[in-house]
């Protein structure tokens, strides 16, 4: 017995060191997610009015996607798609009410294996920072869904409005600071109510940097979901009034500063080359908010719609020394981040779970083309459009907010996104073969969808 103990004592440091060495090789994963940021709102995506030097540098050092998609056209289903790697209707997180509200009974079901749970199971430290919006009830909250730490808002900053809030205050360039009663929470406890919104970006950033420093031994996963640029729009005094694009631009410029701080912290801790950082947005710009609504650039429509402006968003992947600088026109989406992160972590995919994304490693690290696959544009539980290669067919269309009811298209509208990225010229009549291929892809996808309890309605 003594010999065995002696042997164990001798081996244990070696074993521990071995485990540590293996851990050190597994990359950290940081997802930075803007809220309602449009395709045309960053310098590196062509904005002439919003200065984003840190994101521009991140894009110049990393891989910038021209054709990157959010998982849905609005907030809740988009976030569910990101964290489950599945279109939101598979988890019941897509529906007619569009997103969760403070009075909603549902939320992300506990049985869903989130990216945080999968990575935590593989030994990752996990943190959620920023907006959640996937449920406020037991089983759906960040600490219930695989995050060991959480700091942020339970839902959008425009929810929980004061009863006497004047109409139009949400989209105002000068919203009242005490107009919304949404609480800032830390590890499940309310630490401030109403949340002081002008300080959120700064405080989220401090939390992210603190977590990076505390967990630098790695590996770690941070899901950093900014509150802005979602209305009501706020920025700290250092950024307010500084951009050409009003308070919207100010809040994006502060968000850009935040990205710079996170990347600088990774560099300072010698972690940059071993951390995959992905930046994106949960949906397109909220155009009905006017000057506070951002821009989808050359893309049609915005948040809430399945035109390109609603779901094609900035997408930047950064891992200096591992991801070569460049631009890719390959189609990818946030659905791909789940399988990519699991592959990098050496984590097993959840059993009996159909994932909708593709492992992006061949593209990220070897610049190999991805296999052709369809992408489905859901509005609620319905497929409004489908992209295959450069082609996109619309079966129904509707503006994001405030417009007429959905217009069905039979035959579907067909656009070539290379020749016509703004979706102006319907060429369906000349390409029946393409439509048939897209229809077949839709049918094949539908056959994989199982009915689950609806969480939003
Ligand atoms: Mg949003």
Short mmCIF file of N, CA and C in Angstrom, two decimals, residues 15 169 190 197 262 293 314 324 346 355 386 396 422:
data_model
loop_
_atom_site.label_atom_id
_atom_site.label_comp_id
_atom_site.label_asym_id
_atom_site.label_seq_id
_atom_site.Cartn_x
_atom_site.Cartn_y
_atom_site.Cartn_z
N UNK A 15 1.21 13.79 -13.74
CA UNK A 15 -0.13 13.70 -14.33
C UNK A 15 -0.78 15.07 -14.38
N UNK A 169 -40.21 57.49 -26.49
CA UNK A 169 -39.01 57.67 -25.67
C UNK A 169 -37.93 56.64 -26.01
N UNK A 190 -29.89 40.79 -8.02
CA UNK A 190 -30.03 42.16 -8.52
C UNK A 190 -29.04 43.05 -7.78
N UNK A 197 -27.80 52.75 -17.43
CA UNK A 197 -27.45 52.25 -18.77
C UNK A 197 -26.23 52.93 -19.38
N UNK A 262 -10.91 44.12 -24.66
CA UNK A 262 -10.89 42.65 -24.51
C UNK A 262 -9.69 42.07 -25.25
N UNK A 293 -31.52 53.78 -35.41
CA UNK A 293 -31.76 52.43 -35.92
C UNK A 293 -30.66 51.80 -36.74
N UNK A 314 -22.32 41.68 -39.51
CA UNK A 314 -20.87 41.57 -39.44
C UNK A 314 -20.45 40.25 -38.80
N UNK A 324 -5.14 33.30 -40.58
CA UNK A 324 -4.43 34.27 -41.43
C UNK A 324 -5.36 35.43 -41.77
N UNK A 346 -12.25 19.88 -28.11
CA UNK A 346 -12.22 18.43 -27.99
C UNK A 346 -13.39 17.92 -27.18
N UNK A 355 -27.46 19.02 -34.79
CA UNK A 355 -26.91 20.37 -34.87
C UNK A 355 -27.07 20.88 -36.31
N UNK A 386 -34.74 30.78 -48.22
CA UNK A 386 -33.65 29.81 -48.14
C UNK A 386 -32.55 30.23 -49.10
N UNK A 396 -42.06 33.68 -48.65
CA UNK A 396 -42.90 34.76 -48.12
C UNK A 396 -41.96 35.91 -47.86
N UNK A 422 -28.60 43.41 -53.24
CA UNK A 422 -29.68 44.20 -52.65
C UNK A 422 -31.07 43.60 -52.92
#
